[in-house]
Amino acid sequence: MPPTLLESSSPVDIEMTLLSGQTFHWHLTGSSGPETINDRPGFVLLHRSSALCLKQVTSKLIHIESFGNPLPKEELRAVTGLNLDLETIRQITSRDNRVKRLIHRYAGLTILRQDPFECLVSFLSSGMSNIPRIRRNLRDLRIELGSPISGSPFYSLPAARVVAEAGESTLRKLGFGFRAKYIARTCAHLVSHGINLNHWKPLPDHDIKSRLLAFPGVGHKIAECVLLFGFGRLTAFPVDVWVGRALQNLWPGHPNRSLERWRRWAKTRWGHTAGYVQQVLFMAARSGILFRRSEKEGPLT
DNA sequence: TTGCAGGGGCATC
DNA sequence: GATGCCCCTGCA
């Protein structure tokens, strides 16, 4: 498929977005890879049976070369997060004074649209783990059970049936640890019930969420992640320990004591832009800019 | 070697 | 809802 240029209506930052922890299916293109443009590194984003080589040309222009299964332009725009009206989202979220400077700081961040099943498997792998390890686990899973993506050295993620047949022991050998059981059982559940998550797309948020919560290993945090990154519901607001720390830091002394309370509070406060705020808070917390040394590392005794 | 924390889930009350 | 327990790995 010939390379194509995609234009965003507002500035985006592909590198910031890919590294923001919403997807684990990316690779930095090495020295043997495509040339970089404007000294910006190139990235490969894996999506279903496609490998997308992304290069930032200008703040609003992305160069894409696809390998494997060609995607229609509109799907490419969604997968790369270029279809969101970021201008409006930033305008609305900036009305909140406490997050305004963070929205500004991470201008360029967008939300990618992932395949719901791939998203579910990804976040089932993420519990009590870290980004390098999650990426390694998923890469190993693709190589072990997935299919080669033609014209590229990459592999697609295996289908639920393949994962279910391989079973928990295979996933354990691949290093998924205690998450192996959850992934294997959830895939087996999908197969035995003949569930195709893509068919859920027309359903309302709460309906999708309650169905996700029925899967073994899926709690509120993972369900909200899949709603946000797999179904594109910006009403979703996954709260992990980092987002929890960010909220506690921005609203010191607030009576919300559990992550569960913060989640409900945030969904009410930010409504249809909650998911975007969440991603900004996550980045801010991870970067450390919200915390003084003493808060992040404990008292210096 | 041991202890513990790391982007959670689940059962129980 | 809040509290323990469970799962596994990497690292100090």
Coordinates of C-alpha atoms (C1' of nucleotides) in Angstrom, one line a residue:
Chain A
M1 CA 0.0 0.0 0.0
P2 CA 1.5 3.4 -1.0
P3 CA 2.4 5.8 1.8
T4 CA -0.2 8.3 2.7
L5 CA -0.3 11.6 4.5
L6 CA -2.9 12.2 7.1
E7 CA -3.8 15.6 8.4
S8 CA -5.1 16.4 11.8
S9 CA -7.4 19.4 12.5
S10 CA -5.3 20.3 15.5
P11 CA -1.7 19.7 16.5
V12 CA -0.8 16.1 17.6
D13 CA 2.3 14.6 18.9
I14 CA 2.7 11.0 17.8
E15 CA 5.7 10.2 19.9
M16 CA 4.1 11.6 23.1
T17 CA 0.9 9.7 22.4
L18 CA 2.5 6.3 21.7
L19 CA 4.7 6.6 24.8
S20 CA 1.9 7.6 27.0
G21 CA 1.0 4.1 28.2
Q22 CA -2.3 3.7 26.3
T23 CA -0.9 1.2 23.9
F24 CA 2.0 -1.3 24.2
H25 CA 2.1 -2.3 20.6
W26 CA 4.6 0.0 19.2
H27 CA 8.3 -0.1 18.2
L28 CA 10.8 2.6 17.6
T29 CA 12.1 2.3 14.0
G30 CA 15.8 1.4 14.3
S31 CA 18.7 2.8 12.3
S32 CA 17.8 0.4 9.5
G33 CA 14.3 1.6 9.4
P34 CA 12.8 4.4 7.4
E35 CA 14.5 7.8 7.5
T36 CA 13.3 10.1 10.2
I37 CA 11.7 13.4 9.3
N38 CA 12.6 16.7 11.0
D39 CA 14.8 14.7 13.4
R40 CA 11.8 13.1 14.8
P41 CA 12.0 9.3 15.4
G42 CA 9.7 7.0 13.4
F43 CA 7.4 4.5 15.1
V44 CA 5.6 1.3 14.1
L45 CA 2.2 0.9 15.5
L46 CA 0.7 -2.6 15.3
H47 CA -3.0 -2.9 14.9
R48 CA -4.7 -6.2 14.1
S49 CA -3.0 -7.5 11.0
S50 CA -1.4 -4.2 10.1
A51 CA 1.9 -2.6 10.9
L52 CA 1.7 1.2 10.5
C53 CA 5.0 3.1 10.1
L54 CA 4.3 6.6 11.5
K55 CA 6.4 9.6 11.0
Q56 CA 5.6 13.1 12.2
V57 CA 6.0 15.6 9.3
T58 CA 4.6 18.7 10.9
S59 CA 2.5 19.2 14.0
K60 CA -0.6 18.5 11.9
L61 CA 0.7 16.1 9.3
I62 CA 1.5 12.4 9.8
H63 CA 3.2 10.2 7.2
I64 CA 1.9 6.7 7.2
E65 CA 3.1 3.6 5.4
S66 CA 1.1 0.5 6.0
F67 CA 2.2 -3.1 5.8
G68 CA -0.1 -6.2 6.0
N69 CA -3.8 -5.7 5.8
P70 CA -4.5 -2.2 4.3
L71 CA -6.8 0.0 6.3
P72 CA -9.3 2.5 4.9
K73 CA -8.2 6.1 5.5
E74 CA -11.0 6.7 8.0
E75 CA -9.9 3.8 10.1
L76 CA -6.3 4.9 9.9
R77 CA -7.4 8.3 11.3
A78 CA -9.2 6.7 14.2
V79 CA -6.4 4.2 15.0
T80 CA -3.9 7.1 15.1
G81 CA -6.2 9.4 17.1
L82 CA -6.3 12.0 14.4
N83 CA -10.0 11.9 14.2
L84 CA -10.6 13.5 17.6
D85 CA -11.6 17.1 17.8
L86 CA -8.7 17.9 20.1
E87 CA -9.3 21.6 19.9
T88 CA -12.7 21.4 21.5
I89 CA -11.6 18.8 24.0
R90 CA -8.7 21.0 25.1
Q91 CA -10.9 24.0 25.2
I92 CA -13.5 22.3 27.5
T93 CA -11.0 20.6 29.8
S94 CA -9.0 23.9 30.1
R95 CA -11.9 25.5 31.9
D96 CA -10.9 23.5 34.9
N97 CA -8.2 25.6 36.4
R98 CA -6.5 22.8 38.3
V99 CA -5.8 20.8 35.1
K100 CA -5.4 23.7 32.7
R101 CA -1.7 23.9 32.8
L102 CA -1.4 20.1 32.4
I103 CA -3.7 20.2 29.3
H104 CA -1.4 22.9 27.9
R105 CA 1.7 21.1 28.8
Y106 CA 0.7 17.9 27.1
A107 CA -0.9 19.6 24.0
G108 CA -0.3 17.1 21.2
L109 CA -1.5 14.1 23.3
T110 CA -4.4 12.2 21.6
I111 CA -6.3 9.0 22.3
L112 CA -5.6 6.1 19.9
R113 CA -8.4 3.8 18.9
Q114 CA -7.4 0.2 19.5
D115 CA -9.1 -3.0 18.6
P116 CA -11.3 -4.0 21.6
F117 CA -10.0 -7.5 21.9
E118 CA -6.4 -6.5 21.5
C119 CA -7.0 -3.8 24.1
L120 CA -8.6 -6.2 26.5
V121 CA -5.7 -8.6 26.3
S122 CA -3.2 -5.7 26.6
F123 CA -4.7 -4.4 29.9
L124 CA -5.3 -7.9 31.3
S125 CA -1.5 -8.2 30.9
S126 CA -0.8 -4.9 32.6
G127 CA -1.9 -5.5 36.2
M128 CA 0.9 -5.0 38.7
S129 CA 3.3 -4.8 35.9
N130 CA 5.3 -2.1 34.1
I131 CA 5.4 -0.9 30.5
P132 CA 8.7 -2.6 29.4
R133 CA 7.5 -5.9 30.7
I134 CA 4.0 -5.6 29.3
R135 CA 5.5 -4.8 25.9
R136 CA 7.8 -7.7 26.1
N137 CA 5.1 -10.1 27.1
L138 CA 2.8 -9.0 24.3
R139 CA 5.6 -9.1 21.8
D140 CA 6.4 -12.7 22.8
L141 CA 2.8 -13.6 22.6
R142 CA 2.6 -12.2 19.1
I143 CA 5.7 -14.1 18.0
E144 CA 4.7 -17.4 19.7
L145 CA 1.0 -17.5 18.7
G146 CA 0.4 -14.7 16.2
S147 CA 0.7 -14.5 12.4
P148 CA 3.4 -12.7 10.4
I149 CA 2.4 -9.3 9.1
S150 CA 3.4 -9.4 5.4
G151 CA 6.1 -7.1 4.3
S152 CA 7.2 -6.5 7.9
P153 CA 9.2 -8.3 10.6
F154 CA 6.2 -8.1 12.9
Y155 CA 3.4 -10.4 14.1
S156 CA -0.2 -9.8 14.8
L157 CA -1.8 -10.8 18.1
P158 CA -3.4 -14.2 18.1
A159 CA -7.2 -14.5 18.0
A160 CA -9.0 -15.4 21.2
R161 CA -9.5 -19.0 20.0
V162 CA -5.7 -19.5 19.5
V163 CA -5.0 -18.1 23.0
A164 CA -7.7 -20.2 24.5
E165 CA -6.3 -23.3 22.9
A166 CA -2.7 -22.5 23.9
G167 CA -4.0 -22.2 27.5
E168 CA -2.6 -20.8 30.7
S169 CA 0.6 -22.9 30.7
T170 CA 1.8 -21.4 27.4
L171 CA 1.1 -17.9 28.7
R172 CA 3.0 -18.6 31.9
K173 CA 6.0 -19.8 29.9
L174 CA 5.8 -16.5 28.0
G175 CA 6.1 -14.6 31.3
F176 CA 2.6 -13.4 31.9
G177 CA 2.8 -14.7 35.5
F178 CA -0.5 -14.7 37.4
R179 CA -2.1 -12.8 34.6
A180 CA -1.9 -15.9 32.4
K181 CA -4.9 -17.4 34.1
Y182 CA -7.0 -14.3 33.5
I183 CA -6.1 -14.0 29.9
A184 CA -6.6 -17.7 29.1
R185 CA -9.9 -17.8 30.9
T186 CA -11.2 -14.6 29.4
C187 CA -10.3 -15.9 25.9
A188 CA -11.9 -19.2 26.6
H189 CA -15.0 -17.3 27.7
L190 CA -15.1 -15.3 24.5
V191 CA -14.8 -18.4 22.4
S192 CA -17.4 -20.5 24.3
H193 CA -19.9 -17.7 24.3
G194 CA -19.2 -16.8 20.6
I195 CA -18.5 -13.2 21.6
N196 CA -17.1 -10.7 19.1
L197 CA -16.3 -7.5 21.0
N198 CA -16.6 -5.5 17.8
H199 CA -20.4 -6.2 17.9
W200 CA -20.6 -4.3 21.1
K201 CA -19.7 -1.0 19.5
P202 CA -23.3 0.3 19.3
L203 CA -24.0 -0.5 22.9
P204 CA -24.2 2.2 25.6
D205 CA -21.2 2.6 28.0
H206 CA -22.7 1.0 31.0
D207 CA -23.8 -2.0 29.0
I208 CA -20.4 -2.6 27.6
K209 CA -18.8 -2.1 31.0
S210 CA -21.1 -4.6 32.8
R211 CA -20.3 -7.2 30.1
L212 CA -16.6 -6.6 30.4
L213 CA -16.7 -6.9 34.2
A214 CA -18.1 -10.4 33.7
F215 CA -14.8 -11.6 32.3
P216 CA -12.4 -13.2 34.7
G217 CA -9.6 -10.8 35.7
V218 CA -11.5 -7.7 34.6
G219 CA -12.3 -5.2 37.3
H220 CA -13.2 -1.5 37.1
K221 CA -9.8 -0.3 36.1
I222 CA -9.3 -2.6 33.1
A223 CA -13.0 -2.3 32.0
E224 CA -12.6 1.5 31.9
C225 CA -9.3 1.2 30.0
V226 CA -11.1 -1.0 27.3
L227 CA -14.0 1.4 27.2
L228 CA -11.6 4.3 26.6
F229 CA -9.0 2.9 24.3
G230 CA -10.9 0.1 22.7
F231 CA -14.3 1.6 22.3
G232 CA -13.3 5.2 22.1
R233 CA -15.6 6.2 25.0
L234 CA -14.1 9.4 26.4
T235 CA -16.6 9.2 29.3
A236 CA -14.4 6.4 30.7
F237 CA -11.9 7.3 33.5
P238 CA -9.6 4.4 34.5
V239 CA -8.0 5.2 37.9
D240 CA -4.8 3.4 38.7
V241 CA -2.4 4.4 41.4
W242 CA -0.7 7.0 39.3
V243 CA -3.9 8.8 38.4
G244 CA -5.0 8.5 42.0
R245 CA -1.8 10.2 43.1
A246 CA -2.3 12.9 40.6
L247 CA -5.8 13.6 41.8
Q248 CA -4.8 13.6 45.4
N249 CA -2.0 16.0 44.6
L250 CA -4.2 18.4 42.7
W251 CA -7.0 18.2 45.2
P252 CA -5.2 17.9 48.5
G253 CA -7.4 17.1 51.4
H254 CA -10.3 16.0 49.3
P255 CA -12.4 13.5 51.1
N256 CA -12.2 10.9 48.3
R257 CA -10.2 8.2 49.9
S258 CA -10.4 5.3 47.5
L259 CA -9.5 5.0 43.8
E260 CA -13.1 3.9 43.3
R261 CA -14.5 7.2 44.7
W262 CA -12.1 9.2 42.6
R263 CA -13.2 7.4 39.5
R264 CA -16.9 8.3 40.1
W265 CA -16.0 11.8 41.1
A266 CA -13.9 12.3 37.9
K267 CA -16.5 10.9 35.6
T268 CA -19.1 13.3 37.0
R269 CA -16.7 16.2 36.9
W270 CA -15.4 15.9 33.4
G271 CA -18.2 14.0 31.6
H272 CA -17.5 13.5 27.9
T273 CA -13.9 14.6 28.2
A274 CA -13.0 12.5 31.3
G275 CA -10.9 10.0 29.4
Y276 CA -8.7 12.8 27.9
V277 CA -8.1 14.3 31.3
Q278 CA -7.2 10.9 32.7
Q279 CA -4.5 10.4 30.1
V280 CA -3.1 13.9 30.8
L281 CA -3.1 13.2 34.6
F282 CA -1.4 9.8 34.0
M283 CA 1.4 11.4 32.0
A284 CA 1.8 14.2 34.5
A285 CA 2.0 11.8 37.4
R286 CA 4.4 9.5 35.6
S287 CA 6.7 12.4 34.7
G288 CA 6.9 13.4 38.4
I289 CA 6.1 17.0 37.8
L290 CA 3.2 16.9 40.3
F291 CA 5.2 15.7 43.2
R292 CA 7.9 17.2 45.3
R293 CA 10.7 14.9 46.1
S294 CA 9.4 14.3 49.6
E295 CA 6.0 13.3 48.4
K296 CA 7.2 11.0 45.7
E297 CA 9.9 9.2 47.6
G298 CA 8.6 9.4 51.1
P299 CA 10.0 11.4 54.0
L300 CA 13.8 11.9 53.9
T301 CA 14.7 10.6 57.3
Chain B
dT1 C1' 18.7 -14.7 50.7
dT2 C1' 14.9 -11.9 52.0
dG3 C1' 11.7 -8.4 51.6
dC4 C1' 8.9 -5.5 49.1
dA5 C1' 6.6 -2.8 45.6
dG6 C1' 4.8 -2.8 41.0
dG7 C1' -0.3 0.9 36.2
dG8 C1' -5.1 -5.3 39.9
dG9 C1' -8.8 -8.7 41.1
dC10 C1' -11.6 -11.1 44.2
dA11 C1' -14.0 -12.8 48.2
dT12 C1' -15.7 -11.4 52.4
dC13 C1' -17.7 -8.6 55.8
Chain C
dG1 C1' -16.9 0.5 50.4
dA2 C1' -13.2 -1.2 53.0
dT3 C1' -10.1 -4.9 54.2
dG4 C1' -7.1 -8.9 53.5
dC5 C1' -5.5 -12.3 50.4
dC6 C1' -3.8 -13.9 46.0
dC7 C1' -1.0 -13.9 41.9
dC8 C1' 4.4 -13.3 39.8
dT9 C1' 8.9 -10.7 38.9
dG10 C1' 12.5 -7.7 39.3
dC11 C1' 15.3 -5.4 42.2
dA12 C1' 17.4 -3.4 46.3

